Amino acid sequence: MLLGCHLSWSTTVNVVGTDEQKGRVQKLIIENNYSVGGAVNPRDKELHISPEGDELVLNRFRTFDTGGVVSDLTILEGVYEGTENHIFTIVKTEPVRNPIRDNDEESTVRAVFSPSFHNFYLGIARAAPSTSALNTPHPTAEHGQWGGDDKETVTEESYIPERYGNFKAHLCAAEALANRAGGEIAAVYTTNGEKRDVSARTWGDVAKWVASVPVTQDSEGVCLPCLSFQVIT
């Protein structure tokens, strides 16, 4: 999950920065092996940005940051004083760590909007059936004792492969949807990344794919692991 957050935030400059800034920031990250987090949460009030000599000062608290507890750099975003212009900046994490309030509950709500988190939960869901299945092959004297169709192991009971097969089908559907959303994002990034000329229609179409992922991710990525372990009880 941390790697996914880092990869997402570390490419921010590629989207909003100039060509010179892209090279400079990526050089900084790679040469120092920095981890990057971000505190750009639309639920929080905008940071106020004001000039102070040759520097810019960002004021206001952030509810939480993503990956910031372990990051070396943090992406921040705010509105420049007296304008509606938004500015993104990358800063050392340590000076801004205190004014960022870690909030696990808010982070959980926020998670459904990030493709990185989608893949994280789907990864758990993928491992859950195989992990729970390790506990199912043990012989049991209970199964089949009333039906006259005794089985040597639990996995021979028809309902076991049926349930695991159902889990697999739903997981494959969730993964396919997540991959489709990722492909739509990648296509826009490839086509419009340099000029940043994404139309409102294109942006809306991609946003629909991304927003549809949590619909299946919530049920399959979170509930499926629980249901997998219920099979053996």
CSV table of C-alpha atoms in Angstrom, one decimal, residues 26-161:
chain,number,residue,atom,x,y,z
A,26,GLN,CA,12.4,13.1,-10.0
A,27,LYS,CA,16.1,13.5,-9.7
A,28,LEU,CA,15.6,14.6,-6.1
A,29,ILE,CA,13.4,11.5,-5.3
A,30,ILE,CA,15.6,8.9,-7.1
A,31,GLU,CA,19.0,10.1,-6.0
A,32,ASN,CA,17.9,10.2,-2.3
A,33,ASN,CA,15.6,7.2,-2.4
A,34,TYR,CA,12.9,9.3,-1.0
A,35,SER,CA,9.4,8.1,-0.1
A,36,VAL,CA,6.6,10.5,-1.1
A,37,GLY,CA,3.3,11.0,0.7
A,38,GLY,CA,0.5,13.6,0.1
A,39,ALA,CA,-1.9,15.7,2.1
A,40,VAL,CA,-4.3,16.8,-0.7
A,41,ASN,CA,-7.7,16.0,0.7
A,42,PRO,CA,-10.7,17.7,-0.9
A,43,ARG,CA,-12.7,17.2,2.3
A,44,ASP,CA,-10.4,19.7,4.1
A,45,LYS,CA,-10.5,23.4,3.7
A,46,GLU,CA,-8.0,24.8,1.2
A,47,LEU,CA,-4.6,25.7,2.5
A,48,HIS,CA,-3.9,29.4,2.4
A,49,ILE,CA,-0.7,30.3,0.5
A,50,SER,CA,0.9,33.7,1.0
A,51,PRO,CA,4.2,35.2,0.1
A,52,GLU,CA,6.9,35.9,2.7
A,53,GLY,CA,10.0,37.3,1.1
A,54,ASP,CA,11.3,34.9,-1.5
A,55,GLU,CA,9.3,32.0,0.0
A,56,LEU,CA,5.6,30.9,0.2
A,57,VAL,CA,3.9,30.1,3.4
A,58,LEU,CA,1.1,27.5,3.6
A,59,ASN,CA,-1.3,27.8,6.5
A,60,ARG,CA,-4.2,25.7,7.9
A,61,PHE,CA,-4.3,22.1,9.2
A,62,ARG,CA,-4.8,19.0,7.1
A,63,THR,CA,-7.0,16.3,8.5
A,64,PHE,CA,-4.6,13.5,7.5
A,65,ASP,CA,-2.0,12.6,4.9
A,66,THR,CA,-1.5,9.5,2.9
A,67,GLY,CA,1.7,7.7,3.6
A,68,GLY,CA,3.0,10.8,5.5
A,69,VAL,CA,4.0,9.0,8.7
A,70,VAL,CA,6.8,7.2,6.9
A,71,SER,CA,7.4,9.6,4.0
A,72,ASP,CA,10.4,11.9,3.4
A,73,LEU,CA,8.5,14.3,1.2
A,74,THR,CA,4.9,15.5,1.3
A,75,ILE,CA,2.8,16.9,-1.6
A,76,LEU,CA,0.7,19.9,-0.5
A,77,GLU,CA,-1.8,22.0,-2.4
A,78,GLY,CA,-3.5,25.3,-1.7
A,79,VAL,CA,-4.9,28.6,-3.0
A,80,TYR,CA,-2.7,31.6,-3.5
A,81,GLU,CA,-3.7,34.6,-1.4
A,82,GLY,CA,-6.2,36.9,-3.1
A,83,THR,CA,-6.6,34.6,-6.2
A,84,GLU,CA,-8.3,31.4,-7.2
A,85,ASN,CA,-5.0,29.9,-8.4
A,86,HIS,CA,-4.0,26.6,-6.9
A,87,ILE,CA,-0.4,25.7,-6.2
A,88,PHE,CA,1.1,22.3,-5.6
A,89,THR,CA,4.3,22.0,-3.7
A,90,ILE,CA,6.6,19.3,-2.5
A,91,VAL,CA,8.2,19.8,0.9
A,92,LYS,CA,10.2,17.9,3.5
A,93,THR,CA,7.7,15.9,5.6
A,94,GLU,CA,9.2,16.6,9.1
A,95,PRO,CA,8.3,20.3,9.4
A,96,VAL,CA,4.7,19.7,8.3
A,97,ARG,CA,4.1,16.4,10.3
A,98,ASN,CA,2.7,18.1,13.4
A,99,PRO,CA,0.1,20.3,11.7
A,100,ILE,CA,-1.3,17.2,10.0
A,101,ARG,CA,-3.8,15.3,12.1
A,102,ASP,CA,-3.7,11.6,11.7
A,103,ASN,CA,-7.3,10.3,11.5
A,104,ASP,CA,-7.7,6.6,10.9
A,105,GLU,CA,-11.5,6.8,10.5
A,106,GLU,CA,-11.3,9.6,7.9
A,107,SER,CA,-8.5,7.7,6.1
A,108,THR,CA,-10.8,4.6,5.9
A,109,VAL,CA,-13.5,6.7,4.2
A,110,ARG,CA,-11.0,8.2,1.9
A,111,ALA,CA,-9.6,4.8,0.9
A,112,VAL,CA,-12.4,3.9,-1.4
A,113,PHE,CA,-11.4,6.8,-3.7
A,114,SER,CA,-7.9,5.7,-4.4
A,115,PRO,CA,-7.0,3.0,-7.0
A,116,SER,CA,-4.0,2.2,-4.8
A,117,PHE,CA,-6.3,1.2,-2.0
A,118,HIS,CA,-8.5,-0.7,-4.4
A,119,ASN,CA,-5.6,-2.9,-5.4
A,120,PHE,CA,-4.5,-3.3,-1.8
A,121,TYR,CA,-7.9,-4.7,-0.7
A,122,LEU,CA,-8.2,-6.9,-3.8
A,123,GLY,CA,-4.8,-8.3,-3.0
A,124,ILE,CA,-6.1,-9.3,0.4
A,125,ALA,CA,-9.2,-10.8,-1.1
A,126,ARG,CA,-7.1,-12.8,-3.6
A,127,ALA,CA,-5.0,-14.4,-0.8
A,128,ALA,CA,-7.9,-15.1,1.5
A,129,PRO,CA,-9.5,-18.1,-0.2
A,130,SER,CA,-6.1,-19.9,-0.5
A,131,THR,CA,-5.2,-19.1,3.1
A,132,SER,CA,-8.5,-20.3,4.5
A,133,ALA,CA,-8.4,-23.4,2.3
A,134,LEU,CA,-5.4,-24.5,4.2
A,135,ASN,CA,-7.7,-25.2,7.1
A,136,THR,CA,-10.4,-27.1,5.2
A,137,PRO,CA,-8.8,-30.4,4.0
A,138,HIS,CA,-8.7,-32.0,7.4
A,139,PRO,CA,-10.9,-35.2,7.8
A,140,THR,CA,-14.1,-34.8,9.7
A,141,ALA,CA,-16.5,-37.4,11.0
A,142,GLU,CA,-19.5,-35.1,10.8
A,143,HIS,CA,-19.8,-34.5,7.1
A,144,GLY,CA,-21.9,-37.1,5.2
A,145,GLN,CA,-22.9,-39.0,8.3
A,146,TRP,CA,-26.6,-38.5,7.6
A,147,GLY,CA,-26.5,-38.7,3.8
A,148,GLY,CA,-24.8,-42.0,3.3
A,149,ASP,CA,-22.2,-40.3,1.1
A,150,ASP,CA,-19.2,-40.2,3.4
A,151,LYS,CA,-16.3,-38.0,2.4
A,152,GLU,CA,-12.6,-38.5,3.3
A,153,THR,CA,-12.0,-34.7,3.6
A,154,VAL,CA,-14.1,-31.6,3.9
A,155,THR,CA,-13.0,-30.3,0.5
A,156,GLU,CA,-14.7,-33.3,-1.2
A,157,GLU,CA,-18.1,-31.9,0.0
A,158,SER,CA,-19.8,-30.3,-2.9
A,159,TYR,CA,-20.5,-27.0,-1.2
A,160,ILE,CA,-16.8,-26.3,-0.6
A,161,PRO,CA,-15.7,-26.0,-4.2
